[in-house]
Amino acid sequence: MKSKKILLLLTVTLLSIFISACTGSAYSSTSWHGLVANTDTAYLSAGNQVYAIDVNTGSEKWRYPEKPNTKGFYANPVLTPDEQLLIPSYDNKLYSLNPATGSENWNFEDSSNRLIASPLVVNDTIYQPSSDGYIYALDMNGRVVWKKETGGPLWAQPASDSDCNCIYVASMDHTVYSFDASTGELLWHTPELGGAMVGTPAVGPDGGLYVGTFGNEMLALDASDGSILWRFTTDDWVWSGPVFSNDILYFGDLSGYFYAVNALDGTSNWRIQPQNSIVDKPALLEDKIYLTTEGDSLFVISTDGDIIDSRVVGGLIYSSPVITGETVLVAPTNFDSLLIAMNLDINQKWTFTPAKK
Amino acid sequence: MWNTFILSPMVNVLIWIYNLIFNNFGLAIIVFTILIRLVTYPLTAQQVKGQQKMQDLQKSKKWQEIQKKYKDDKEKLAQEQMGIYKEMGINPLGSCLPLIIQFPIMIGLYQSISLAMASAPIQLLSLSRDLYAFIPASVLIPLNSTFLWMNLGLPEVASPNAIAIFGFALPIMTVIVVITTFMQSKLMTPTAQPGDQGAQMSKMMNLYMPILMGWIAYTLASGLALYFVVSNVLAIAQYAIMGKVTWSNLLPGNLLPKKNIVSKK
């Protein structure tokens, strides 16, 4: 009888482990990798750890924390002018690290929900959006200057506009807000825009503010009062904000269409469908557009919409490519290598696979 | 396969209900659980019927005779037992099978709650692909995940509005899950027959199951804890309607397993 009890206890324990394993923990595999780079170092948020990687050789400089834990780093890290590396985390905290050593400077822990979006840093102020619906303005030591609540989770990095000393916050409550950058005073907010927004708005030099929505639209707003200038219908959800260049907006949707739209009137210049969903925004370098798709590939596209080149990278690619100097960096997920470096002709230079420690 | 036949239909029904009843995800889970209970009612009825047959069999003279006769020959005993099962048209797994079938439903429900809450980008991306055309996704997303003090997409103690004392969040829903699971196990356990080793096992399960369910409710999304509570209450109600609830098991003397329930002669 005793052995039966032990067997029963063992069965229940195994069942518990099985259920936990098939349903996942609070932080497991919930997003894709974040990346930022300067000419020397790439900083990669890869879930449990952040890595600093030499851009020239692909060797690891440091990792934070030393042992993997459940913090959950996924957003693009941000380098500040006073040499901090800011990394939001799924444990509700914003971490400031020393980019040279990976040591922690401070952390901000007032958020009551996950930090999914990257912070924006302007004029010695950090603007950190949170899934708890608040936008937190912090000084460079992580102390709260002001905070304002919106009507829904914030997953998009804010945009700034030096002309009005204001920031623009796209919320999942289907509304864009403009706050005074110094005081947090609400300057305006749009009406219901027809869909949630998780992409950073693009600010045009003409006073336009451009944002993609889950309502299958790219919208142009008047940056001075939030009124709608034009609407462009897409085939599917627009996940990321557009990239603005020479009065053209470049962006993709989840159906895999990649669009070039005239920013002045919202008319289509062209659209192509390279392969699979397009989640993050492209990187532009002179007259070339570097675009990643969810499949496994990196595409090089001309500003006329012709695919010039492509390369199978591997894994699933959700994040934007990052161009630094003569190097294109791509961070796939579900792949052995966490970072792939290529030259501008997209020939591979090195790959980074973290050594087990 | 799993996504097409279990997860996608479940998540779409869940969000469809959410859209119907005031955009309240807690209410949607409650209504959805009632629907699941109705759909799986034939399985529950079959389970109860199977249990009853087994009980009747174990009380029968013939059964008790072979237990005595072959008590030292396990192989022969098993053969004889199988013969009696066949003769009386009883499937020994008949009462377990419905339970096993319900297990994937529970996993699917957890996954659909987690997916519908979409508290992280990969989940939201998956959700965008799983929604059927009749769901007005762009209007509904993000779903309102707040219900009472819980964020249904997060563990209860991680919810921003969790009830706290001295800074420590109280796992109230977890406690309710443990109590209702314990009550459900006790109320549905038939009165044990002397010498019934299965009854001893059931009593041990009555202790372990609430702990297991409590652990799951504590660590995973609180939406699942809500499902457990509603499901337990409905199960008790269903059994009560069928007249199969043993209320006397809740009396103080019957709450914990008795070590000497097997009378040794």
Coordinates of C-alpha atoms in Angstrom, one line a residue:
Chain A
M1 CA 0.0 0.0 0.0
K2 CA 2.9 2.3 0.9
S3 CA 4.4 1.8 -2.6
K4 CA 1.1 2.6 -4.2
K5 CA 0.9 5.9 -2.2
I6 CA 4.4 6.8 -3.4
L7 CA 3.4 5.9 -7.0
L8 CA 0.3 8.1 -6.7
L9 CA 2.3 11.0 -5.3
L10 CA 4.9 10.6 -8.1
T11 CA 2.1 10.5 -10.7
V12 CA 0.5 13.7 -9.4
T13 CA 3.9 15.4 -9.2
L14 CA 4.7 14.4 -12.8
L15 CA 1.3 15.5 -13.9
S16 CA 1.9 18.9 -12.3
I17 CA 5.3 19.2 -14.1
F18 CA 3.7 18.1 -17.4
I19 CA 1.0 20.7 -17.2
S20 CA 3.5 23.4 -16.3
A21 CA 5.7 22.3 -19.1
C22 CA 3.0 22.3 -21.8
T23 CA 1.5 25.6 -20.7
G24 CA 4.8 27.5 -20.2
S25 CA 5.9 29.9 -17.5
A26 CA 5.0 33.6 -17.2
Y27 CA 8.0 34.7 -19.2
S28 CA 8.8 31.9 -21.7
S29 CA 9.1 32.6 -25.4
T30 CA 6.8 35.5 -25.4
S31 CA 8.5 37.8 -27.8
W32 CA 11.4 38.2 -30.2
H33 CA 14.9 39.6 -29.7
G34 CA 15.7 43.3 -29.4
L35 CA 18.9 44.8 -30.9
V36 CA 20.8 48.1 -30.9
A37 CA 24.3 48.7 -32.1
N38 CA 27.0 51.3 -32.4
T39 CA 30.1 50.9 -34.6
D40 CA 31.9 48.8 -32.0
T41 CA 29.3 46.8 -30.1
A42 CA 25.9 45.2 -30.7
Y43 CA 23.6 44.9 -27.7
L44 CA 21.2 42.0 -28.0
S45 CA 18.2 41.3 -25.7
A46 CA 17.6 37.6 -26.0
G47 CA 15.1 36.7 -23.4
N48 CA 16.9 35.6 -20.3
Q49 CA 20.1 37.6 -20.9
V50 CA 21.4 40.6 -22.6
Y51 CA 24.6 40.2 -24.6
A52 CA 27.3 42.7 -25.7
I53 CA 28.9 41.5 -28.9
D54 CA 31.9 42.9 -30.8
V55 CA 30.6 44.1 -34.1
N56 CA 33.9 43.3 -35.9
T57 CA 34.5 39.8 -34.7
G58 CA 31.2 38.5 -33.3
S59 CA 32.9 37.7 -29.9
E60 CA 31.0 38.1 -26.7
K61 CA 32.1 41.1 -24.5
W62 CA 29.8 40.5 -21.6
R63 CA 26.4 39.2 -20.7
Y64 CA 23.8 40.3 -18.1
P65 CA 22.9 38.7 -15.8
E66 CA 25.8 36.3 -15.7
K67 CA 23.3 33.4 -15.1
P68 CA 20.0 33.2 -17.0
N69 CA 16.9 34.1 -15.0
T70 CA 13.3 35.1 -15.6
K71 CA 13.7 38.8 -16.1
G72 CA 12.6 38.5 -19.8
F73 CA 14.5 41.0 -22.0
Y74 CA 12.9 41.4 -25.5
A75 CA 12.7 45.1 -26.3
N76 CA 15.4 46.9 -28.3
P77 CA 17.9 48.3 -25.8
V78 CA 18.6 52.0 -26.0
L79 CA 22.0 53.7 -25.8
T80 CA 21.8 57.2 -24.1
P81 CA 24.0 60.2 -24.7
D82 CA 25.4 59.9 -21.2
E83 CA 26.5 56.3 -21.9
Q84 CA 23.9 54.2 -20.3
L85 CA 22.3 51.1 -21.8
L86 CA 18.6 51.0 -21.0
I87 CA 16.8 47.7 -21.2
P88 CA 13.1 47.2 -20.3
S89 CA 12.1 43.8 -18.9
Y90 CA 9.1 41.6 -18.5
D91 CA 9.7 41.6 -14.7
N92 CA 8.2 45.2 -14.8
K93 CA 11.5 46.9 -14.4
L94 CA 13.7 49.2 -16.5
Y95 CA 17.4 48.4 -16.1
S96 CA 20.3 50.8 -16.7
L97 CA 23.6 49.1 -17.4
N98 CA 27.1 50.3 -18.1
P99 CA 27.5 49.5 -21.8
A100 CA 31.2 49.0 -21.3
T101 CA 31.0 46.4 -18.5
G102 CA 27.4 45.2 -18.2
S103 CA 27.3 46.2 -14.6
E104 CA 23.9 47.5 -13.3
N105 CA 23.6 51.3 -12.6
W106 CA 20.1 51.4 -11.3
N107 CA 16.6 50.0 -12.0
F108 CA 13.2 51.6 -12.1
E109 CA 10.5 49.4 -10.6
D110 CA 7.3 51.5 -10.3
S111 CA 5.5 49.8 -13.3
S112 CA 2.8 47.3 -12.3
N113 CA 3.0 45.4 -15.5
R114 CA 5.4 44.3 -18.2
L115 CA 7.7 46.7 -20.0
I116 CA 7.4 45.6 -23.6
A117 CA 8.3 48.8 -25.5
S118 CA 11.7 50.5 -25.6
P119 CA 12.1 53.8 -23.9
L120 CA 12.6 57.1 -25.7
V121 CA 15.4 59.3 -24.5
V122 CA 15.3 63.1 -25.2
N123 CA 17.1 65.9 -23.5
D124 CA 18.1 64.1 -20.3
T125 CA 14.6 62.5 -19.9
I126 CA 13.7 58.9 -20.3
Y127 CA 10.1 58.2 -21.5
Q128 CA 9.2 54.6 -20.7
P129 CA 5.8 53.2 -21.8
S130 CA 4.4 50.3 -19.8
S131 CA 1.7 47.6 -20.3
D132 CA 0.1 49.1 -17.1
G133 CA -1.1 51.9 -19.4
Y134 CA 1.2 54.6 -18.0
I135 CA 3.9 56.5 -19.7
Y136 CA 6.7 57.2 -17.1
A137 CA 9.1 60.2 -17.6
L138 CA 12.3 59.6 -15.6
D139 CA 15.5 61.5 -15.0
M140 CA 18.7 59.9 -16.1
N141 CA 19.0 58.2 -12.7
G142 CA 15.7 56.5 -13.0
R143 CA 13.7 58.8 -10.7
V144 CA 10.1 59.6 -11.8
V145 CA 9.6 63.2 -13.1
W146 CA 6.0 62.6 -14.1
K147 CA 3.7 59.8 -15.2
K148 CA 0.4 59.9 -17.2
E149 CA -2.1 57.2 -17.7
T150 CA -3.6 56.2 -21.1
G151 CA -6.6 54.0 -21.7
G152 CA -4.7 50.8 -22.6
P153 CA -1.4 48.9 -22.6
L154 CA 1.5 50.7 -24.2
W155 CA 3.7 48.5 -26.4
A156 CA 5.1 51.2 -28.7
Q157 CA 8.2 53.3 -28.2
P158 CA 7.0 56.9 -28.1
A159 CA 8.1 59.4 -30.8
S160 CA 9.4 62.9 -30.1
D161 CA 9.1 66.3 -31.9
S162 CA 11.5 69.0 -31.0
D163 CA 9.3 71.6 -32.7
C164 CA 6.7 71.3 -29.9
N165 CA 8.7 69.9 -27.0
C166 CA 6.3 67.1 -27.0
I167 CA 6.1 63.3 -27.2
Y168 CA 3.6 61.2 -29.1
V169 CA 2.4 58.0 -27.5
A170 CA 0.5 55.4 -29.6
S171 CA -1.7 53.2 -27.3
M172 CA -3.4 49.9 -27.7
D173 CA -6.6 51.7 -26.6
H174 CA -6.8 52.8 -30.3
T175 CA -5.7 56.4 -29.5
V176 CA -2.6 58.5 -30.0
Y177 CA -1.7 60.9 -27.3
S178 CA 0.5 64.0 -27.3
F179 CA 2.1 65.0 -23.9
D180 CA 4.2 68.0 -23.0
A181 CA 7.7 66.5 -22.7
S182 CA 8.6 68.6 -19.6
T183 CA 5.4 68.5 -17.6
G184 CA 3.4 65.6 -18.9
E185 CA 0.4 67.8 -19.6
L186 CA -1.9 66.2 -22.2
L187 CA -1.8 68.4 -25.3
W188 CA -4.3 66.4 -27.4
H189 CA -5.5 62.9 -28.1
T190 CA -7.1 61.5 -31.2
P191 CA -10.6 60.0 -31.4
E192 CA -10.9 56.2 -31.6
L193 CA -8.7 55.2 -34.6
G194 CA -10.2 51.8 -35.4
G195 CA -7.5 49.6 -34.1
A196 CA -4.7 49.0 -31.5
M197 CA -1.2 50.4 -32.2
V198 CA 2.0 48.8 -31.2
G199 CA 4.4 50.5 -33.6
T200 CA 6.3 53.8 -33.1
P201 CA 4.8 56.7 -34.9
A202 CA 7.0 58.4 -37.6
V203 CA 7.2 62.2 -37.4
G204 CA 7.5 63.9 -40.8
P205 CA 9.2 67.3 -41.4
D206 CA 5.9 68.5 -42.8
G207 CA 4.0 68.3 -39.5
G208 CA 2.6 64.9 -40.2
L209 CA 2.5 62.0 -37.8
Y210 CA 2.2 58.5 -39.3
V211 CA 1.1 55.4 -37.5
G212 CA 0.0 51.9 -38.5
T213 CA -3.0 50.2 -36.8
F214 CA -4.5 46.8 -36.3
G215 CA -7.5 48.2 -38.1
N216 CA -5.6 47.4 -41.4
E217 CA -4.7 51.0 -41.9
M218 CA -1.8 53.5 -42.1
L219 CA -2.9 56.8 -40.8
A220 CA -1.5 60.3 -41.2
L221 CA -2.3 62.7 -38.4
D222 CA -1.8 66.4 -38.0
A223 CA 1.0 66.5 -35.3
S224 CA -0.3 69.8 -33.9
D225 CA -3.8 68.6 -33.0
G226 CA -4.2 64.9 -33.8
S227 CA -6.8 65.3 -36.6
I228 CA -6.7 62.7 -39.3
L229 CA -5.2 63.9 -42.6
W230 CA -5.6 60.7 -44.6
R231 CA -6.2 56.9 -44.2
F232 CA -4.5 54.2 -46.3
T233 CA -6.0 50.8 -46.2
T234 CA -3.7 47.8 -46.0
D235 CA -4.3 44.1 -46.5
D236 CA -3.8 43.1 -42.8
W237 CA -2.6 44.5 -39.4
V238 CA 0.2 46.9 -39.5
W239 CA 2.5 45.9 -36.6
S240 CA 5.3 48.5 -36.8
G241 CA 5.4 52.1 -37.5
P242 CA 6.5 53.3 -40.9
V243 CA 10.0 54.6 -41.9
F244 CA 9.8 58.0 -43.4
S245 CA 12.2 58.9 -46.2
N246 CA 12.0 61.6 -48.9
D247 CA 8.2 62.0 -48.5
I248 CA 7.7 58.3 -48.8
L249 CA 6.5 55.9 -46.0
Y250 CA 7.8 52.4 -46.1
F251 CA 6.1 49.7 -44.0
G252 CA 4.8 46.1 -44.1
D253 CA 1.7 44.2 -42.9
L254 CA 1.1 40.8 -41.5
S255 CA -0.1 39.5 -44.9
G256 CA 3.5 40.0 -46.1
Y257 CA 2.8 43.1 -48.3
F258 CA 5.4 45.8 -48.2
Y259 CA 4.2 49.2 -49.2
A260 CA 5.6 52.5 -50.4
V261 CA 3.0 55.3 -49.8
N262 CA 3.2 59.0 -50.5
A263 CA 3.3 60.7 -47.2
L264 CA 1.7 63.9 -48.5
D265 CA -1.6 62.4 -49.8
G266 CA -1.6 58.8 -48.8
T267 CA -1.5 57.4 -52.3
S268 CA 0.2 54.2 -53.1
N269 CA 3.5 54.3 -55.0
W270 CA 3.9 50.5 -55.1
R271 CA 3.5 47.4 -53.1
I272 CA 5.3 44.0 -53.2
Q273 CA 4.8 40.7 -51.4
P274 CA 8.3 39.2 -50.8
Q275 CA 7.5 36.3 -48.5
N276 CA 5.7 35.8 -45.1
S277 CA 4.5 38.3 -42.6
I278 CA 6.3 41.6 -42.0
V279 CA 6.4 42.5 -38.4
D280 CA 9.1 45.1 -37.8
K281 CA 10.1 48.1 -39.8
P282 CA 12.8 48.1 -42.5
A283 CA 16.2 49.7 -42.3
L284 CA 17.1 52.2 -45.0
L285 CA 20.6 53.0 -46.3
E286 CA 20.8 55.4 -49.2
D287 CA 18.6 54.0 -51.9
K288 CA 18.4 50.5 -50.5
I289 CA 15.8 49.1 -48.1
Y290 CA 16.8 46.1 -45.9
L291 CA 13.7 44.2 -44.9
T292 CA 13.3 41.1 -42.8
T293 CA 10.2 38.8 -43.0
E294 CA 8.9 36.2 -40.6
G295 CA 9.9 33.4 -42.9
D296 CA 13.7 33.3 -42.5
S297 CA 15.0 35.8 -45.0
L298 CA 16.5 39.2 -45.4
F299 CA 15.6 41.1 -48.6
V300 CA 17.3 44.1 -50.2
I301 CA 14.8 46.2 -52.1
S302 CA 15.3 49.3 -54.3
T303 CA 13.2 52.4 -53.5
D304 CA 11.4 51.6 -56.8
G305 CA 10.1 48.3 -55.3
D306 CA 12.4 45.9 -57.0
I307 CA 13.9 43.0 -55.0
I308 CA 17.7 43.4 -55.6
D309 CA 18.9 40.5 -53.5
S310 CA 17.8 38.2 -50.7
R311 CA 19.4 35.8 -48.3
V312 CA 18.0 32.9 -46.2
V313 CA 19.2 33.7 -42.7
G314 CA 17.4 30.9 -40.7
G315 CA 14.9 30.8 -37.8
L316 CA 12.0 33.2 -37.6
I317 CA 12.8 36.8 -38.2
Y318 CA 10.5 39.4 -36.5
S319 CA 13.0 42.1 -35.6
S320 CA 14.3 44.9 -37.8
P321 CA 17.7 44.6 -39.3
V322 CA 20.2 47.0 -37.8
I323 CA 22.9 48.6 -40.0
T324 CA 26.0 49.9 -38.3
G325 CA 28.9 51.0 -40.5
E326 CA 29.4 48.4 -43.2
T327 CA 27.6 45.7 -41.3
V328 CA 24.0 44.5 -41.4
L329 CA 22.9 42.7 -38.2
V330 CA 19.9 40.3 -38.1
A331 CA 18.6 38.7 -34.9
P332 CA 16.5 35.6 -35.7
T333 CA 14.5 33.7 -33.1
N334 CA 14.1 29.9 -32.8
F335 CA 17.6 29.6 -34.2
D336 CA 20.9 28.3 -32.8
S337 CA 22.7 31.6 -33.7
L338 CA 21.2 34.6 -31.9
L339 CA 22.9 37.2 -34.2
I340 CA 24.0 37.1 -37.8
A341 CA 26.3 39.7 -39.2
M342 CA 26.6 40.4 -43.0
N343 CA 28.3 43.0 -45.1
L344 CA 26.2 45.4 -47.1
D345 CA 26.0 42.9 -50.0
I346 CA 24.4 40.5 -47.4
N347 CA 27.3 38.0 -47.5
Q348 CA 27.8 36.5 -44.0
K349 CA 30.6 37.8 -41.9
W350 CA 30.1 36.0 -38.6
T351 CA 27.4 34.5 -36.4
F352 CA 27.0 34.7 -32.7
T353 CA 26.0 31.6 -30.7
P354 CA 26.5 32.2 -26.9
A355 CA 28.9 29.8 -25.2
K356 CA 27.4 27.7 -22.4
K357 CA 28.6 29.0 -19.0
Chain B
M1 CA -4.0 19.6 -35.8
W2 CA -4.2 20.7 -32.1
N3 CA -4.5 24.3 -33.1
T4 CA -7.1 23.7 -35.9
F5 CA -9.4 21.4 -34.0
I6 CA -9.0 22.4 -30.3
L7 CA -7.3 25.7 -29.8
S8 CA -8.7 27.9 -32.6
P9 CA -12.3 26.9 -32.1
M10 CA -12.0 27.4 -28.4
V11 CA -10.3 30.8 -28.6
N12 CA -12.8 32.0 -31.2
V13 CA -15.8 30.9 -29.1
L14 CA -14.3 32.5 -26.0
I15 CA -13.8 35.9 -27.8
W16 CA -17.2 35.6 -29.5
I17 CA -18.8 35.2 -26.0
Y18 CA -16.6 38.1 -24.7
N19 CA -18.0 40.3 -27.5
L20 CA -21.6 39.3 -26.6
I21 CA -21.4 39.9 -22.9
F22 CA -20.2 43.4 -22.1
N23 CA -16.5 42.9 -23.2
N24 CA -15.9 41.2 -19.8
F25 CA -13.4 38.4 -20.0
G26 CA -14.2 37.0 -16.6
L27 CA -17.8 36.6 -17.5
A28 CA -16.8 35.1 -20.8
I29 CA -14.7 32.4 -19.0
I30 CA -17.7 31.6 -16.7
V31 CA -20.1 31.3 -19.7
F32 CA -17.6 29.3 -21.7
T33 CA -17.0 26.9 -18.8
I34 CA -20.8 26.3 -18.5
L35 CA -20.8 25.6 -22.2
I36 CA -17.9 23.2 -21.9
R37 CA -19.7 21.4 -19.0
L38 CA -22.8 21.1 -21.1
V39 CA -20.9 19.7 -24.1
T40 CA -19.0 17.2 -21.9
Y41 CA -22.1 16.2 -20.0
P42 CA -22.5 12.9 -21.8
L43 CA -18.9 12.1 -20.8
T44 CA -19.7 13.0 -17.2
A45 CA -22.8 10.9 -17.2
Q46 CA -20.9 8.0 -18.6
Q47 CA -18.3 8.4 -16.0
V48 CA -20.9 8.3 -13.2
K49 CA -22.6 5.3 -14.7
G50 CA -19.2 3.5 -15.0
Q51 CA -18.5 4.3 -11.3
Q52 CA -21.9 3.0 -10.2
K53 CA -21.4 -0.2 -12.1
M54 CA -18.0 -0.8 -10.6
Q55 CA -19.4 -0.1 -7.1
D56 CA -22.2 -2.6 -7.6
L57 CA -19.7 -5.1 -8.9
Q58 CA -17.4 -4.8 -6.0
K59 CA -20.3 -5.3 -3.6
S60 CA -21.4 -8.5 -5.4
K61 CA -20.9 -11.9 -3.8
K62 CA -19.2 -13.3 -6.8
W63 CA -16.5 -10.6 -6.8
Q64 CA -15.7 -10.9 -3.2
E65 CA -15.5 -14.7 -3.5
I66 CA -12.8 -14.6 -6.2
Q67 CA -10.9 -12.0 -4.2
K68 CA -10.7 -14.5 -1.4
K69 CA -10.1 -17.5 -3.6
Y70 CA -7.2 -16.1 -5.6
K71 CA -5.7 -13.7 -3.0
D72 CA -2.3 -15.5 -3.4
D73 CA -2.4 -15.7 -7.2
K74 CA -2.5 -12.2 -8.7
E75 CA -2.4 -13.4 -12.3
K76 CA -5.4 -15.7 -11.9
L77 CA -7.3 -13.1 -10.0
A78 CA -6.7 -10.6 -12.8
Q79 CA -8.0 -13.2 -15.4
E80 CA -11.1 -13.9 -13.3
Q81 CA -11.8 -10.2 -12.8
M82 CA -11.5 -9.6 -16.6
G83 CA -13.9 -12.5 -17.1
I84 CA -16.5 -10.9 -14.8
Y85 CA -16.0 -7.5 -16.4
K86 CA -16.8 -9.1 -19.8
E87 CA -19.7 -11.1 -18.4
M88 CA -21.3 -8.0 -16.9
G89 CA -20.4 -5.7 -19.8
I90 CA -18.2 -3.4 -17.8
N91 CA -15.3 -1.6 -19.2
P92 CA -12.8 -1.2 -16.3
L93 CA -11.5 2.0 -17.9
G94 CA -15.1 3.3 -18.5
S95 CA -15.0 5.7 -15.6
C96 CA -11.4 6.9 -16.3
L97 CA -11.8 7.5 -20.0
P98 CA -14.1 10.5 -19.8
L99 CA -11.7 12.0 -17.3
I100 CA -8.8 11.5 -19.7
I101 CA -10.8 13.0 -22.5
Q102 CA -11.5 16.1 -20.4
F103 CA -7.7 16.6 -19.8
P104 CA -6.9 18.0 -23.3
I105 CA -10.0 20.3 -23.0
M106 CA -8.4 21.7 -19.8
I107 CA -5.1 22.3 -21.5
G108 CA -6.9 23.8 -24.6
L109 CA -8.8 26.1 -22.3
Y110 CA -5.7 27.3 -20.6
Q111 CA -4.0 27.9 -23.9
S112 CA -7.0 29.7 -25.3
I113 CA -7.2 32.0 -22.2
S114 CA -3.5 32.7 -22.5
L115 CA -3.7 33.3 -26.2
A116 CA -6.8 35.5 -26.0
M117 CA -5.3 37.6 -23.3
A118 CA -2.2 38.1 -25.6
S119 CA -0.2 39.7 -22.9
A120 CA 3.0 39.5 -25.0
P121 CA 3.8 40.0 -28.7
I122 CA 4.2 36.4 -29.8
Q123 CA 0.8 35.5 -28.3
L124 CA -0.9 38.5 -30.0
L125 CA 0.7 37.6 -33.3
S126 CA -0.6 34.0 -32.9
L127 CA -4.0 35.3 -32.0
S128 CA -4.2 37.5 -35.1
R129 CA -3.8 34.3 -37.2
D130 CA -6.2 32.2 -35.2
L131 CA -9.2 34.5 -35.3
Y132 CA -12.1 33.6 -37.6
A133 CA -13.4 36.2 -40.0
F134 CA -16.6 36.8 -38.0
I135 CA -14.7 38.1 -35.0
P136 CA -14.3 41.9 -35.1
A137 CA -10.6 41.6 -34.0
S138 CA -9.6 45.2 -34.7
V139 CA -12.4 46.5 -32.5
L140 CA -12.0 44.0 -29.7
I141 CA -8.2 43.9 -29.3
P142 CA -6.8 44.4 -26.7
L143 CA -9.3 42.4 -24.6
N144 CA -10.2 43.8 -21.2
S145 CA -8.4 41.3 -19.0
T146 CA -9.5 42.8 -15.6
F147 CA -12.0 40.8 -13.5
L148 CA -12.5 41.6 -9.8
W149 CA -9.0 42.0 -8.5
M150 CA -7.3 39.9 -11.1
N151 CA -5.6 40.4 -14.5
L152 CA -6.8 37.1 -16.0
G153 CA -3.8 36.8 -18.3
L154 CA -1.3 36.9 -15.3
P155 CA -0.9 34.8 -12.2
E156 CA -3.2 36.2 -9.4
V157 CA -0.3 37.4 -7.2
A158 CA 1.3 39.2 -10.2
S159 CA -1.9 41.1 -11.0
P160 CA -1.6 44.9 -10.5
N161 CA -4.7 45.0 -8.4
A162 CA -4.1 41.9 -6.3
I163 CA -5.3 42.2 -2.8
A164 CA -2.3 42.7 -0.6
I165 CA -1.4 42.8 3.1
F166 CA 1.8 44.4 4.2
G167 CA 2.9 44.4 0.5
F168 CA 2.3 40.7 0.0
A169 CA -0.3 39.7 -2.6
L170 CA -2.8 37.2 -1.2
P171 CA -3.6 34.2 -3.4
I172 CA -7.3 34.3 -2.7
M173 CA -8.4 32.5 -5.9
T174 CA -5.8 29.8 -5.2
V175 CA -7.4 29.2 -1.8
I176 CA -10.9 29.0 -3.4
V177 CA -9.6 26.5 -6.0
V178 CA -8.1 24.3 -3.2
I179 CA -11.3 24.4 -1.2
T180 CA -13.7 23.7 -4.1
T181 CA -11.4 21.0 -5.5
F182 CA -11.3 19.3 -2.1
M183 CA -15.1 19.7 -1.7
Q184 CA -15.7 18.3 -5.2
S185 CA -13.4 15.3 -4.5
K186 CA -15.0 14.6 -1.1
L187 CA -18.6 15.0 -2.3
M188 CA -18.1 12.7 -5.3
T189 CA -16.3 9.9 -3.5
P190 CA -18.7 7.1 -2.8
T191 CA -18.9 5.6 0.6
A192 CA -16.0 3.1 0.9
Q193 CA -16.6 -0.6 1.3
P194 CA -14.5 -2.5 3.9
G195 CA -11.5 -4.0 2.2
D196 CA -11.7 -1.6 -0.7
Q197 CA -8.1 -0.6 -1.6
G198 CA -9.4 1.6 -4.4
A199 CA -11.2 3.7 -1.8
Q200 CA -8.0 4.2 0.1
M201 CA -6.4 5.5 -3.2
S202 CA -9.3 7.8 -3.8
K203 CA -8.9 9.3 -0.4
M204 CA -5.3 10.0 -1.0
M205 CA -6.2 11.6 -4.4
N206 CA -8.7 13.7 -2.4
L207 CA -5.7 15.2 -0.6
Y208 CA -3.2 15.4 -3.5
M209 CA -5.6 16.8 -6.2
P210 CA -6.5 20.0 -4.4
I211 CA -2.7 20.7 -3.8
L212 CA -2.0 20.0 -7.5
M213 CA -4.8 22.3 -8.7
G214 CA -3.9 24.9 -6.2
W215 CA -0.3 24.9 -7.4
I216 CA -1.5 25.3 -11.0
A217 CA -3.8 28.1 -10.1
Y218 CA -1.1 29.9 -8.2
T219 CA 1.6 29.7 -10.9
L220 CA -0.4 30.1 -14.1
A221 CA -2.8 32.7 -15.5
S222 CA -5.6 33.6 -13.0
G223 CA -8.1 33.0 -15.8
L224 CA -7.4 29.3 -15.4
A225 CA -8.0 29.6 -11.6
L226 CA -11.4 31.2 -12.4
Y227 CA -12.2 28.3 -14.8
F228 CA -11.2 25.7 -12.0
V229 CA -13.5 27.3 -9.5
V230 CA -16.5 27.6 -11.9
S231 CA -15.9 24.1 -13.2
N232 CA -15.7 22.6 -9.6
V233 CA -18.9 24.3 -8.6
L234 CA -20.7 23.2 -11.7
A235 CA -19.4 19.6 -11.3
I236 CA -20.8 19.5 -7.8
A237 CA -24.1 20.9 -9.0
Q238 CA -24.3 18.3 -11.9
Y239 CA -23.6 15.4 -9.5
A240 CA -26.2 16.8 -7.0
I241 CA -28.8 16.9 -9.8
M242 CA -28.0 13.2 -10.6
G243 CA -28.3 12.4 -6.9
K244 CA -24.7 11.2 -6.7
V245 CA -23.3 13.6 -4.1
T246 CA -22.3 12.1 -0.8
W247 CA -23.0 15.1 1.5
S248 CA -22.1 13.1 4.6
N249 CA -18.4 13.1 3.4
L250 CA -18.3 16.8 4.4
L251 CA -19.0 16.0 8.0
P252 CA -16.1 16.7 10.3
G253 CA -15.3 13.0 11.0
N254 CA -15.1 12.2 7.3
L255 CA -12.9 15.0 6.1
L256 CA -9.5 13.4 6.3
P257 CA -8.5 9.9 5.2
K258 CA -8.8 7.3 7.9
K259 CA -5.8 5.1 8.3
N260 CA -7.8 2.2 9.6
I261 CA -10.6 2.2 7.1
V262 CA -9.4 -1.2 5.8
S263 CA -10.5 -3.6 8.5
K264 CA -8.0 -6.4 9.0
K265 CA -9.4 -9.7 10.0

